Coordinates of C-alpha atoms in Angstrom, one line a residue:
Chain A
N1 CA 15.1 -20.8 16.2
A2 CA 11.4 -20.6 17.2
G3 CA 11.6 -16.8 17.2
V4 CA 8.9 -15.2 19.3
T5 CA 6.2 -17.5 20.8
Q6 CA 3.1 -16.6 22.7
T7 CA 0.9 -18.7 24.9
P8 CA -2.0 -19.2 24.9
K9 CA -3.3 -18.5 21.4
F10 CA -6.9 -18.0 22.5
R11 CA -8.6 -17.4 25.8
V12 CA -12.0 -16.5 27.0
L13 CA -12.3 -14.8 30.4
K14 CA -15.2 -13.7 32.5
T15 CA -15.2 -10.1 33.9
G16 CA -13.1 -10.0 37.0
Q17 CA -11.0 -13.1 36.3
S18 CA -7.2 -12.9 36.0
M19 CA -4.7 -14.4 33.6
T20 CA -1.1 -14.2 32.5
L21 CA 0.1 -14.2 28.9
L22 CA 3.5 -15.6 28.3
C23 CA 5.9 -14.4 25.6
A24 CA 9.2 -16.1 25.0
Q25 CA 12.0 -15.3 22.5
D26 CA 15.1 -17.3 21.7
M27 CA 17.1 -14.6 19.8
N28 CA 18.8 -13.1 22.9
H29 CA 17.0 -9.8 22.3
E30 CA 17.3 -7.1 24.9
Y31 CA 14.0 -5.3 24.3
M32 CA 10.6 -6.8 24.5
Y33 CA 7.2 -5.2 24.0
W34 CA 3.5 -6.0 24.6
Y35 CA 0.9 -4.4 22.2
R36 CA -2.8 -4.7 21.8
Q37 CA -4.5 -4.5 18.5
D38 CA -8.1 -3.5 18.1
P39 CA -10.2 -3.4 14.9
G40 CA -9.3 -0.5 12.6
M41 CA -6.5 0.6 14.8
G42 CA -2.8 0.1 14.7
L43 CA -0.9 -1.5 17.5
R44 CA -0.8 0.3 20.8
L45 CA 2.0 -0.2 23.3
I46 CA 1.0 -1.5 26.7
H47 CA 4.3 -2.1 28.4
Y48 CA 7.9 -2.7 27.4
S49 CA 11.2 -3.8 28.8
V50 CA 14.7 -2.8 27.9
G51 CA 16.4 -5.7 29.7
E52 CA 16.0 -8.4 32.3
G53 CA 14.5 -7.0 35.5
T54 CA 13.3 -3.7 33.9
T55 CA 9.8 -2.7 32.7
A56 CA 8.2 0.6 31.7
K57 CA 4.8 1.8 30.8
G58 CA 3.6 2.4 27.3
E59 CA 0.7 4.2 25.8
V60 CA -2.1 2.1 27.4
P61 CA -0.8 0.5 30.6
D62 CA -3.8 0.7 32.8
G63 CA -5.2 -2.6 33.9
Y64 CA -2.1 -4.5 33.0
N65 CA 1.1 -5.5 34.8
V66 CA 4.3 -7.1 33.4
S67 CA 7.4 -8.8 34.6
R68 CA 10.7 -9.7 33.0
L69 CA 12.4 -12.0 35.4
K70 CA 14.4 -13.8 32.6
K71 CA 15.8 -12.2 29.5
Q72 CA 13.9 -14.5 27.2
N73 CA 10.5 -14.2 28.8
F74 CA 8.1 -11.3 29.1
L75 CA 4.8 -11.8 31.0
L76 CA 1.7 -9.7 30.7
G77 CA -0.9 -10.0 33.5
L78 CA -4.5 -9.0 33.8
E79 CA -5.4 -8.8 37.4
S80 CA -9.2 -8.2 36.9
A81 CA -10.2 -8.5 33.3
A82 CA -12.7 -6.1 31.8
P83 CA -14.7 -6.3 28.5
S84 CA -12.6 -3.3 27.3
Q85 CA -9.6 -5.6 27.4
T86 CA -11.0 -7.8 24.6
S87 CA -8.4 -7.6 22.0
V88 CA -5.6 -9.3 20.2
Y89 CA -2.3 -9.1 22.1
F90 CA 1.1 -9.2 20.4
C91 CA 4.5 -9.6 21.9
A92 CA 7.5 -8.4 20.0
S93 CA 11.2 -8.3 20.6
T94 CA 14.1 -6.4 19.1
L95 CA 17.8 -6.5 19.5
L96 CA 18.5 -3.0 20.9
G97 CA 15.5 -0.8 20.5
A98 CA 13.8 1.2 17.8
S99 CA 16.7 1.3 15.4
Y100 CA 16.2 -2.4 14.8
E101 CA 13.5 -4.5 13.3
Q102 CA 10.9 -6.0 15.6
Y103 CA 10.1 -9.7 15.6
F104 CA 6.5 -10.4 16.4
G105 CA 4.7 -13.4 18.0
P106 CA 1.6 -14.9 16.4
G107 CA -0.7 -13.1 18.9
T108 CA -3.2 -14.1 21.6
R109 CA -6.9 -13.5 21.0
L110 CA -8.5 -12.6 24.3
T111 CA -12.3 -12.2 24.8
V112 CA -13.6 -10.9 28.1
T113 CA -17.3 -11.5 28.6
Chain B
S1 CA -1.8 10.3 19.9
Q2 CA -0.6 8.3 16.9
Q3 CA 2.7 9.3 15.3
G4 CA 2.1 7.6 12.0
E5 CA -1.0 7.7 9.8
E6 CA -1.3 5.6 6.7
D7 CA -3.2 6.6 3.7
P8 CA -5.4 5.2 2.1
Q9 CA -7.2 3.1 4.8
A10 CA -8.0 0.5 2.1
L11 CA -6.8 -0.2 -1.4
S12 CA -8.0 -2.7 -4.0
I13 CA -6.0 -3.3 -7.2
Q14 CA -5.6 -6.0 -9.8
E15 CA -2.8 -8.4 -9.9
G16 CA 0.2 -7.0 -11.7
E17 CA -0.6 -3.4 -10.9
N18 CA 1.5 -1.3 -8.5
A19 CA 0.3 -0.4 -5.1
T20 CA 1.3 2.8 -3.3
M21 CA 0.5 3.6 0.3
N22 CA 1.6 6.6 2.3
C23 CA 2.5 7.3 5.9
S24 CA 2.6 10.7 7.5
Y25 CA 4.0 11.4 10.9
K26 CA 4.1 14.4 13.3
T27 CA 7.5 14.7 15.0
S28 CA 11.1 14.2 14.0
I29 CA 12.2 10.6 13.6
N30 CA 15.4 8.6 13.5
N31 CA 14.0 5.9 11.3
L32 CA 10.8 4.6 9.8
Q33 CA 9.8 1.0 9.3
W34 CA 7.2 -0.7 7.3
Y35 CA 5.5 -3.9 8.4
R36 CA 3.1 -6.4 6.8
Q37 CA 0.4 -8.3 8.6
N38 CA -1.4 -11.2 7.0
S39 CA -4.9 -11.9 8.4
G40 CA -4.7 -13.5 11.8
R41 CA -0.9 -13.3 12.0
G42 CA 1.7 -11.2 13.7
L43 CA 3.5 -8.4 11.9
V44 CA 6.5 -9.0 9.7
H45 CA 9.2 -6.5 9.1
L46 CA 9.6 -5.3 5.5
I47 CA 12.1 -2.5 5.4
L48 CA 13.7 0.2 7.5
I49 CA 14.7 3.6 6.2
R50 CA 16.8 6.0 8.3
S51 CA 16.2 9.7 8.5
N52 CA 19.3 10.5 6.4
E53 CA 18.1 8.2 3.6
R54 CA 15.7 9.2 0.8
E55 CA 14.9 6.0 -0.9
K56 CA 15.4 2.3 -0.3
H57 CA 14.7 -0.8 -2.3
S58 CA 14.1 -4.4 -1.4
G59 CA 12.9 -6.7 -4.1
R60 CA 9.6 -5.4 -5.4
L61 CA 9.4 -2.9 -2.6
R62 CA 10.4 0.7 -2.8
V63 CA 10.3 3.1 0.1
T64 CA 10.8 6.8 0.1
L65 CA 11.2 9.2 2.9
D66 CA 10.7 12.9 2.8
T67 CA 11.6 14.4 6.2
S68 CA 10.7 17.9 5.2
K69 CA 7.1 16.7 4.6
K70 CA 7.2 14.2 7.4
S71 CA 6.0 11.5 5.1
S72 CA 7.0 8.1 3.6
S73 CA 5.6 6.0 0.8
L74 CA 5.7 2.3 0.2
L75 CA 5.4 1.1 -3.4
I76 CA 4.8 -2.5 -4.2
T77 CA 5.4 -3.2 -7.9
A78 CA 3.8 -6.0 -10.0
S79 CA 1.5 -6.9 -7.1
R80 CA 0.5 -10.5 -6.5
A81 CA -2.5 -12.0 -4.7
A82 CA -0.1 -13.0 -1.9
D83 CA 0.6 -9.3 -1.2
T84 CA -3.0 -9.0 0.2
A85 CA -2.4 -7.9 3.7
S86 CA -2.4 -4.9 6.0
Y87 CA 0.6 -2.6 5.9
F88 CA 1.8 -0.5 8.8
C89 CA 4.4 2.2 9.2
A90 CA 6.2 2.4 12.5
T91 CA 8.2 5.4 13.7
D92 CA 10.5 6.1 16.5
A93 CA 10.9 9.5 18.0
G94 CA 14.3 9.1 19.6
G95 CA 13.2 6.7 22.3
Q96 CA 13.2 3.0 22.4
N97 CA 9.6 2.6 21.4
F98 CA 7.8 2.2 18.1
V99 CA 4.6 4.0 17.3
F100 CA 2.4 2.3 14.7
G101 CA -0.2 3.8 12.4
P102 CA -3.7 2.3 11.8
G103 CA -2.6 0.6 8.6
T104 CA -3.6 0.3 5.0
R105 CA -5.6 -2.8 4.0
L106 CA -4.4 -3.9 0.6
S107 CA -6.5 -6.3 -1.5
V108 CA -4.9 -7.7 -4.7
L109 CA -7.5 -9.2 -6.9
P110 CA -6.6 -12.1 -9.3

């Protein structure tokens, strides 16, 4: 099993550009999450999904959109990137929610200039 | 607002020593988890302790949970250089989400 994979690993965007981050998991997990991690801070939840076709907002959803068209994939979109979105983005999945351990992807380092 | 807060923010010890880090949280939880993050990597799950448990062991790791004080501690015994990483606690508050603290940076010096 590959576990949780993320593409791309690195990206540099100019302010106003858009992009989509892809997360894929092959563990048949129901729940998937997108976090951002900034220096000196823990992970902050952007959006999450409790199953195919469902999404919900987390702590810091503004400026991001998500889609979960297939159970194994969770996409994070930035429609108009801003320098404040410079961060490391992590995707995670878990079998059935917060009573189970999360499996994390390797992260995507995004810089917005 | 963050549910969990780790203490200390940073810790340096010699190889072979024990490392203790603490996590405090604000609201009632169903379980608490500890994760490790090596530099430039994703988080890796270490251990989960449920609200009705007081202590749990996994190899060189010992986790305690005191729900009356809303706190947990992670003890790493006989530390190794490979234990150098950031350690995070994550709590759930009855929902399906996790809330992470800012982490403790552990440096184990050879």
